[in-house]
Structures are given as structure tokens and as C-alpha cells.
Coordinates of C-alpha atoms in Angstrom, one line a residue:
X729 CA 68.0 106.7 88.4
X730 CA 69.5 109.2 85.9
X731 CA 71.7 111.8 87.6
X732 CA 69.9 114.5 85.7
X733 CA 66.5 113.5 87.2
X734 CA 67.8 113.3 90.8
X735 CA 67.5 116.4 92.9
X736 CA 70.0 117.4 95.5
X737 CA 69.1 120.2 98.0
X738 CA 71.7 121.9 100.2
X739 CA 71.0 122.0 103.9
X740 CA 71.9 124.7 106.3
X741 CA 74.8 123.7 108.5
X742 CA 72.9 124.9 111.6
X743 CA 70.1 122.4 110.8
X744 CA 72.4 119.4 110.8
X745 CA 72.1 117.3 114.0
X746 CA 75.6 116.2 115.0
X747 CA 76.5 113.1 117.0
X748 CA 79.0 113.0 119.8
X749 CA 81.9 110.7 119.2
X750 CA 81.6 107.5 121.3
X751 CA 85.0 106.6 122.6
X752 CA 86.4 103.4 124.0
X753 CA 89.3 103.8 126.4
X754 CA 92.2 101.6 125.5
X755 CA 93.5 101.2 129.0
X756 CA 96.9 102.5 127.8
X757 CA 97.1 106.1 129.0
X758 CA 99.8 107.3 126.5
X759 CA 97.8 105.8 123.6
X760 CA 94.6 107.4 124.8
X761 CA 96.5 110.7 125.0
X762 CA 97.5 110.6 121.4
X763 CA 94.1 109.5 120.2
X764 CA 92.4 112.4 122.0
X765 CA 90.7 110.3 124.7
X766 CA 90.4 106.8 123.2
X767 CA 89.2 105.0 120.1
X768 CA 86.2 106.5 118.4
X769 CA 83.5 104.0 117.5
X770 CA 83.6 103.2 113.8
X771 CA 86.8 105.1 113.2
X772 CA 89.7 103.9 110.9
X773 CA 93.2 104.3 112.4
X774 CA 96.4 103.8 110.6
X775 CA 99.5 102.9 112.6
X776 CA 102.9 103.2 110.8
X777 CA 106.4 102.5 111.7
X778 CA 109.6 100.7 110.7
X779 CA 109.7 96.9 110.9
X780 CA 110.6 95.7 114.4
X781 CA 109.8 99.0 116.0
X782 CA 107.0 97.5 118.1
X783 CA 103.7 98.2 116.2
X784 CA 102.3 94.7 116.5
X785 CA 103.4 94.5 120.2
X786 CA 101.6 97.7 121.1
X787 CA 98.4 96.8 119.1
X788 CA 98.3 93.3 120.7
X789 CA 98.5 94.9 124.1
X790 CA 95.7 97.2 123.1
X791 CA 93.6 94.1 122.1
X792 CA 94.0 92.7 125.6
X793 CA 93.2 96.1 127.3
X794 CA 89.8 96.4 125.7
X795 CA 88.7 93.1 127.2
X796 CA 85.0 93.1 128.1
X797 CA 84.1 95.6 125.3
X798 CA 83.4 92.8 122.8
X799 CA 85.2 90.5 120.3
X800 CA 88.5 91.5 118.7
X801 CA 89.4 90.1 115.3
X802 CA 93.2 90.1 114.6
X803 CA 93.8 89.6 110.9
X804 CA 97.5 88.9 110.1
X805 CA 99.0 88.3 106.7
X806 CA 102.5 88.3 108.0
X807 CA 102.5 85.9 111.0
X808 CA 100.9 82.6 111.8
X809 CA 98.6 81.9 114.7
X810 CA 101.5 80.2 116.6
X811 CA 103.7 83.3 116.3
X812 CA 101.0 85.6 117.6
X813 CA 100.3 83.2 120.4
X814 CA 104.0 83.1 121.4
X815 CA 104.0 86.9 121.5
X816 CA 100.8 86.9 123.5
X817 CA 102.3 84.5 126.0
X818 CA 105.4 86.6 126.4
X819 CA 103.2 89.6 127.0
X820 CA 101.0 87.7 129.5
X821 CA 97.9 88.0 127.4
X822 CA 95.3 85.3 127.9
X823 CA 92.1 86.7 126.5
X824 CA 89.2 84.6 125.0
X825 CA 87.8 87.7 123.2
X826 CA 90.8 87.9 120.8
X827 CA 90.1 85.9 117.6
X828 CA 92.9 85.3 115.1
X829 CA 92.5 85.1 111.4
X830 CA 95.6 84.3 109.2
X831 CA 94.4 85.5 105.8
X832 CA 95.3 87.9 103.0
X833 CA 92.2 87.6 100.7
X834 CA 90.0 90.7 101.4
X835 CA 86.9 88.8 100.3
X836 CA 87.3 86.2 103.0
X837 CA 88.3 88.8 105.6
X838 CA 85.1 90.8 104.8
X839 CA 83.0 87.7 105.2
X840 CA 84.4 87.0 108.6
X841 CA 84.0 90.6 109.7
X842 CA 80.3 90.6 108.7
X843 CA 79.7 87.3 110.3
X844 CA 81.4 88.0 113.6
X845 CA 80.6 91.7 113.9
X846 CA 83.6 92.3 116.3
X847 CA 84.1 95.4 118.4
X848 CA 87.6 95.9 117.0
X849 CA 89.4 94.8 113.8
X850 CA 93.2 94.7 113.4
X851 CA 94.7 94.5 109.9
X852 CA 98.4 93.5 110.1
X853 CA 99.6 94.7 107.7
X854 CA 97.8 96.5 104.9
X855 CA 100.7 95.7 102.4
X856 CA 100.1 92.0 102.6
X857 CA 96.4 92.0 101.8
X858 CA 95.1 91.6 98.2
X859 CA 91.9 91.5 96.2
X860 CA 91.3 89.2 93.2
X861 CA 89.5 92.1 91.5
X862 CA 92.9 93.9 91.1
X863 CA 95.4 92.2 88.9
X864 CA 98.4 93.9 90.6
X865 CA 100.5 92.2 93.3
X866 CA 99.8 92.7 97.0
X867 CA 101.4 95.9 98.4
X868 CA 101.1 97.9 95.1
X869 CA 99.5 101.3 95.0
X870 CA 96.3 100.0 93.4
X871 CA 96.0 97.0 95.9
X872 CA 96.6 99.1 99.0
X873 CA 94.0 101.7 97.9
X874 CA 91.4 99.1 97.1
X875 CA 91.9 97.1 100.3
X876 CA 91.7 100.3 102.5
X877 CA 88.6 101.4 100.6
X878 CA 86.8 98.0 101.2
X879 CA 87.8 97.8 104.8
X880 CA 86.6 101.3 105.4
X881 CA 83.3 100.6 103.7
X882 CA 82.6 97.4 105.7
X883 CA 83.7 98.7 109.1
X884 CA 82.1 102.2 108.9
X885 CA 78.7 100.8 107.7
X886 CA 78.7 98.5 110.7
X887 CA 80.4 100.9 113.2
X888 CA 83.4 98.6 113.8
X889 CA 86.5 100.3 115.0
X890 CA 89.5 99.3 112.8
X891 CA 93.2 99.6 113.2
X892 CA 95.4 99.2 110.1
X893 CA 99.1 98.6 110.5
X894 CA 101.4 99.8 107.7
X895 CA 105.1 99.7 107.1
X896 CA 107.1 102.8 106.2
X897 CA 109.5 103.6 103.5
X898 CA 113.1 104.7 103.9
X899 CA 111.9 108.3 103.8
X900 CA 109.7 107.5 106.8
X901 CA 106.3 107.6 105.0
X902 CA 103.6 104.9 104.9
X903 CA 104.5 102.5 102.1
X904 CA 101.9 102.8 99.4
X905 CA 99.9 105.8 98.0
X906 CA 99.7 109.0 99.9
X907 CA 96.0 108.9 99.4
X908 CA 95.9 106.1 102.1
X909 CA 96.5 108.7 104.8
X910 CA 93.7 110.9 103.4
X911 CA 91.2 108.0 103.6
X912 CA 91.6 107.1 107.2
X913 CA 90.5 109.1 110.2
X914 CA 93.7 109.0 112.3
X915 CA 97.3 108.5 111.4
X916 CA 99.8 107.5 114.1
X917 CA 103.5 106.9 113.6
X918 CA 105.6 104.9 116.1
X919 CA 109.1 106.3 116.0
X920 CA 112.5 105.4 117.6
X921 CA 115.8 103.8 117.0
X922 CA 115.6 100.0 116.9
X923 CA 118.7 99.7 119.1
X924 CA 117.3 102.1 121.7
X925 CA 114.4 101.2 124.0
X926 CA 112.4 104.4 123.8
X927 CA 109.6 104.9 121.4
X928 CA 107.5 107.9 120.5
X929 CA 103.9 107.5 119.3
X930 CA 103.1 110.6 117.2
X931 CA 99.8 111.7 115.7
X932 CA 100.1 113.3 112.3
X933 CA 96.4 113.3 111.5
X934 CA 93.3 113.0 113.8
X935 CA 89.8 113.9 112.8
X936 CA 88.7 113.4 116.4
X937 CA 91.4 115.1 118.4
X938 CA 94.6 117.1 118.4
X939 CA 97.7 116.3 116.3
X940 CA 99.9 118.0 118.9
X941 CA 100.1 115.1 121.3
X942 CA 102.7 112.4 121.6
X943 CA 103.0 109.3 123.7
X944 CA 106.2 107.8 125.0
X945 CA 106.9 104.2 125.6
X946 CA 109.8 102.0 126.5
X947 CA 110.2 98.6 124.9
X948 CA 110.8 96.0 127.6
X949 CA 110.6 92.2 127.8
X950 CA 106.9 92.5 129.0
X951 CA 106.1 94.7 126.0
X952 CA 105.6 98.4 125.5
X953 CA 105.6 100.2 128.9
X954 CA 104.3 103.7 129.2
X955 CA 106.6 106.5 130.3
X956 CA 104.5 109.0 132.1
X957 CA 107.4 111.3 133.1
X958 CA 109.7 111.2 130.1
X959 CA 112.0 114.1 131.1
X960 CA 113.1 112.4 134.3
X961 CA 113.9 109.2 132.4
X962 CA 115.8 110.9 129.6
X963 CA 118.2 112.6 132.0
X964 CA 118.3 110.0 134.7
X965 CA 121.8 108.7 133.9
X966 CA 123.4 112.2 134.0
X967 CA 125.3 111.9 137.2
X968 CA 128.6 113.6 136.5
X969 CA 129.2 116.9 134.8
X970 CA 131.7 116.6 132.0
X971 CA 132.4 119.3 129.4
X972 CA 130.3 119.0 126.2
X973 CA 127.0 118.2 127.9
X974 CA 123.9 120.4 128.4
X975 CA 120.2 120.0 129.1
X976 CA 117.7 121.6 126.6
X977 CA 114.0 121.9 127.0
X978 CA 112.3 120.7 123.8
X979 CA 108.6 120.3 123.0
X980 CA 107.0 117.1 121.6
X981 CA 103.6 118.3 120.7
X982 CA 102.3 120.0 123.8
X983 CA 104.5 118.0 126.1
X984 CA 107.8 119.5 127.4
X985 CA 110.9 117.2 127.4
X986 CA 114.2 117.9 129.0
X987 CA 116.8 116.2 126.9
X988 CA 120.6 115.9 127.2
X989 CA 122.8 117.1 124.3
X990 CA 126.4 116.0 124.1
X991 CA 129.1 117.4 121.8
X992 CA 132.7 116.4 121.1
X993 CA 135.2 118.6 119.3
X994 CA 138.6 117.3 118.3
X995 CA 141.3 118.7 116.0
X996 CA 140.8 117.4 112.5
X997 CA 143.5 115.2 110.9
X998 CA 142.1 115.8 107.5
X999 CA 142.0 119.0 105.4
X1000 CA 138.2 119.2 105.6
X1001 CA 136.7 119.1 109.2
X1002 CA 134.0 116.5 109.8
X1003 CA 130.5 117.3 111.2
X1004 CA 128.3 114.5 112.5
X1005 CA 124.9 114.9 114.0
X1006 CA 122.8 112.1 115.6
X1007 CA 119.2 112.9 116.5
X1008 CA 119.4 116.4 115.2
X1009 CA 119.4 118.0 111.7
X1010 CA 122.9 117.9 110.2
X1011 CA 122.3 121.1 108.2
X1012 CA 121.2 122.9 111.3
X1013 CA 124.4 121.9 113.1
X1014 CA 126.6 123.3 110.3
X1015 CA 124.7 126.6 110.3
X1016 CA 125.1 127.0 114.1
X1017 CA 128.8 126.1 114.0
X1018 CA 129.3 128.8 111.4
X1019 CA 127.4 131.3 113.7
X1020 CA 129.5 130.3 116.6
X1021 CA 132.7 130.8 114.7
X1022 CA 131.6 134.1 113.1
X1023 CA 129.7 135.8 115.9
X1024 CA 131.5 134.4 119.0
X1025 CA 135.0 134.1 117.6
X1026 CA 135.5 130.4 118.3
X1027 CA 137.8 128.9 115.7
X1028 CA 136.0 125.7 114.8
X1029 CA 137.1 125.4 111.1
X1030 CA 139.9 123.1 112.2
X1031 CA 137.8 121.0 114.5
X1032 CA 135.8 117.8 113.9
X1033 CA 132.4 118.2 115.7
X1034 CA 130.2 115.3 116.8
X1035 CA 126.8 116.1 118.3
X1036 CA 124.5 113.5 119.9
X1037 CA 121.0 113.6 121.3
X1038 CA 121.1 111.1 124.2
X1039 CA 118.7 108.1 124.3
X1040 CA 118.0 108.0 120.6
X1041 CA 115.4 110.8 120.6
X1042 CA 115.1 112.9 117.5
X1043 CA 114.7 116.7 117.8
X1044 CA 113.6 119.0 115.1
X1045 CA 112.4 122.2 116.8
X1046 CA 114.6 125.4 116.7
X1047 CA 114.3 126.0 120.5
X1048 CA 117.3 123.7 121.0
X1049 CA 119.6 125.9 118.9
X1050 CA 121.1 127.7 121.8
X1051 CA 121.8 124.5 123.6
X1052 CA 123.7 123.2 120.5
X1053 CA 125.8 126.3 120.4
X1054 CA 126.6 126.2 124.1
X1055 CA 127.4 122.5 124.1
X1056 CA 129.9 122.8 121.2
X1057 CA 131.6 125.8 122.9
X1058 CA 131.7 123.8 126.1
X1059 CA 133.5 120.9 124.5
X1060 CA 135.9 123.1 122.6
X1061 CA 136.9 125.2 125.7
X1062 CA 136.8 122.0 127.9
X1063 CA 134.6 123.9 130.4
X1064 CA 131.6 122.1 132.1
X1065 CA 128.2 123.7 132.2
X1066 CA 126.4 123.6 135.6
X1067 CA 124.3 120.4 135.6
X1068 CA 121.3 122.3 137.2
X1069 CA 121.1 124.6 134.2
X1070 CA 118.7 124.2 131.3
X1071 CA 119.1 126.2 128.0
X1072 CA 116.3 127.3 125.7
X1073 CA 116.4 129.5 122.6
X1074 CA 116.4 129.8 118.9
X1075 CA 119.6 131.3 117.3
X1076 CA 119.5 133.4 114.1
X1077 CA 122.3 133.9 111.6
X1078 CA 123.4 137.2 113.2
X1079 CA 123.9 135.4 116.5
X1080 CA 120.7 136.8 118.1
X1081 CA 118.7 134.6 120.4
X1082 CA 115.1 134.6 119.3
X1083 CA 111.9 133.9 121.3
X1084 CA 110.4 130.4 121.4
X1085 CA 106.8 129.3 122.1
X1086 CA 105.3 127.6 125.2
X1087 CA 108.1 129.0 127.4
X1088 CA 106.0 128.6 130.5
X1089 CA 105.6 124.9 130.0
X1090 CA 109.3 124.5 129.5
X1091 CA 110.1 126.4 132.7
X1092 CA 107.6 124.5 134.7
X1093 CA 109.1 121.2 133.6
X1094 CA 112.6 122.4 134.5
X1095 CA 111.4 123.6 137.9
X1096 CA 109.6 120.3 138.6
X1097 CA 112.8 118.3 138.0
X1098 CA 114.9 120.4 140.3
X1099 CA 116.8 122.6 138.0
X1100 CA 118.1 125.9 139.5
X1101 CA 118.9 128.1 136.4
X1102 CA 117.4 128.6 133.0
X1103 CA 119.0 130.5 130.1
X1104 CA 116.1 131.8 127.9
X1105 CA 115.7 134.6 125.3
X1106 CA 115.4 138.1 126.7
X1107 CA 112.2 138.7 124.7
X1108 CA 110.6 135.7 126.4
X1109 CA 111.7 136.8 129.9
X1110 CA 110.1 140.2 129.4
X1111 CA 106.7 138.5 128.9
X1112 CA 106.8 136.1 131.8
X1113 CA 103.9 136.6 134.2
X1114 CA 104.3 133.7 136.6
X1115 CA 106.9 133.4 139.3
X1116 CA 109.3 130.4 139.2
X1117 CA 111.7 128.9 141.7
X1118 CA 114.4 129.3 139.1
X1119 CA 117.2 131.8 138.4
X1120 CA 116.0 132.9 134.9
X1121 CA 118.6 134.7 132.8
X1122 CA 117.5 136.4 129.6
X1123 CA 120.1 136.7 126.8
X1124 CA 120.0 138.7 123.6
X1125 CA 122.7 136.9 121.6
X1126 CA 125.1 133.9 121.8
X1127 CA 127.8 136.0 123.5
X1128 CA 125.4 136.9 126.3
X1129 CA 124.5 133.2 126.7
X1130 CA 128.2 132.1 126.8
X1131 CA 128.9 134.7 129.5
X1132 CA 125.9 133.5 131.5
X1133 CA 127.2 129.9 131.6
X1134 CA 130.8 130.8 132.3
X1135 CA 132.3 130.3 128.8
X1136 CA 133.4 133.9 128.5

């Protein structure tokens, strides 16, 4: 039919009858949390992460947890059936509903999906799949876009939930065109250092839920194990109380995390002092060191400074600024900070301590884990409505904060 002869009539939004999203619980609480309550029927989920971070392990555990919901088709272009079976045996997975297909040709994959009509399809990974209709090599921009489009068309028309696994570039983005993230319903990133056991599953897009949720796992011999109380795990090894160590209250999505910061300051043997940050933004560290020197009078221009976030966690929010300032001062003065003290606050260039969001959640987490004192911005303290079993000290600038912890 000619486009000019076809009529299209707008419909009032109030007349549209919506359908509730039908969800399948994965049986993995932290994954359900990030997804917004489980996998939505017919949705397309993209899971990204660096090689070896645990993507395939987590998804294989998911395939086993949805046992009884229907057939699961695991399509792999990277590993053989024997390799997947070895991983399944290591994870203790013995599920007759999981079907394996070692194939990279999208035409053959489509035929198997239409024939089997599985409940769940796994594509591992999208960069290995190809279509004969595109002359480019597998993993190129045109191939990734075409493969994703065809998988989406087949699975959505048959209401088959699909999970696509993708590798990330050095910059941390899904390898392939950015349009790939726009095509799918949900984008999840599995983050963490390969040589640390902790992993964070973060949602950066979710059409069926919040993007403010994160899930935490620990990579163990039996697979990815959920961490339901991450704060207690992240500070569990902090038994003594040396100088250059403080606890900060950070937020991962809507979840508060108490994390240990460590700093080491030593006289530099070179003309230019060295600054090293692990798990925190390097530029932020250099700014806060300048604030500490200018506003608090601590001469750090002749000091090498090393800052580390314990357990391989990466922090990007400004509410840990005050903790960074205090921990550097603690190491320089060789004075310990009370181990039952948590520090919260953003620091400005004039040395003022600025208010942070979700202060109540941070304080409740500190109270739950047995902390006795919290250093928070004065503007936050004025707005507190609840009572806490904590000694809450409000500070206006970095000098107030240093006096509150005994550094001045």
C-alpha cells in the first residue's frame, strides 16, 4: 500500500489500555533488586562487563534458578558445550531445562529459537554473532546492530525473554555502537577488579524499573554469591586502628555502603610530589589536597600521597570528600581516627563542608553497624528529624571537622 493512501489516526493516551509487566523472579535476590523485581516477559536485557569479571557465571546461575519456568536456550559463540558443562558442574548445576547451542550464524539461531520457543534465551556474546546478509566481520558496528535487531524482533514477537552478553571497551562502554544500548530494554554492567572478589551489578538503563539500584556479589569457587549486607563485609577486616584510615558512608544507587579509606603520606624524594589514587578519582584527590594545604595549613606540597579504597570498590560520589581530607591529614599527623567514627560530607574549594543527599539512610546504616559518632555537614544536621543512637557532630568547614576528630 502506498504511504500516501494509508491513513494514520492519533489516539488519546487515556484511551490506550496498558498491560502490566509479567515478571519472572530469577531466584537471585540481588539480581532481582537491580532488575526491579525480576525479568519482564519478552524483554531484552544487555549485560556488559570486562572479560573474566563473571558475566557468564552469573547468567549460568540464573539459567539454573529459573528451573521449572520453561526451557532455556544458551547460545554461545565463544565456548564449546564441554566448557559450559565444566562450568555448570563446578557450580553444581544439573538442569535438564538448559539447552546449549554452539553457533554464531544468526539465521540458524533464529530457526532454533522459533522451533524450541524457549522461556529464556542467552546470547553469549553479541560480538561473536554474524549475519551473512552483512559483509562486515563479526563484532563490527554493522554486524552488532543487525544481530541485536534480529534477536529483538524474533524474541519480542514471541514474548521470549532474552539476555545478551557483551564485552566492554577500555573506556568501560559496551563494545560496538552506542545505539545498541538504546535498542534494548535494560542495560546492566558487572563491575569490579579482576583480582578482588567483590562485584557490583549496576543498572544504567531500565524501562521497567529504577536505575538507582545496585547488587553486590562475591566471586567464590561455587560461583557468584550474593552479599546482602555489603557494609559489614567491606569493613569486616578493620580490627586495629592505625593512622591514615577512616570509614566513609557512600551511596551506591539507593543503598548506603560504609567503606574504608586508607591514605599514606611520605616525604617525597623527587622534586615533584606524587599523587596516587586507587578506587577514587585522581583529579578529585589533587583538588582536595590543595584545599587541605590552603585552608587547613597542612604542608603537603613536599609529600607523596597514596589513597586507596579498600576491597577494590570504586567511589565517584562527592559525599566522601570530607573522608578523603581527614584520612590524608590523619596520615600526615600520624594520629588515628576513632574506629567507631564515620565521616560524611562534600568539600568545596573554600574549605566549606556542603550538604549531601540521603543523609538519613547513611546515618541508619552507621547506627546499624554499631558506630558511635558521625561527622556530617552542619546544614544536614539542622534538617534531621529522626533521633539516632549516634553522637552526630555538624561541621561547617574542614577545620571544624579536623577539630572534631582530634587532628587540631
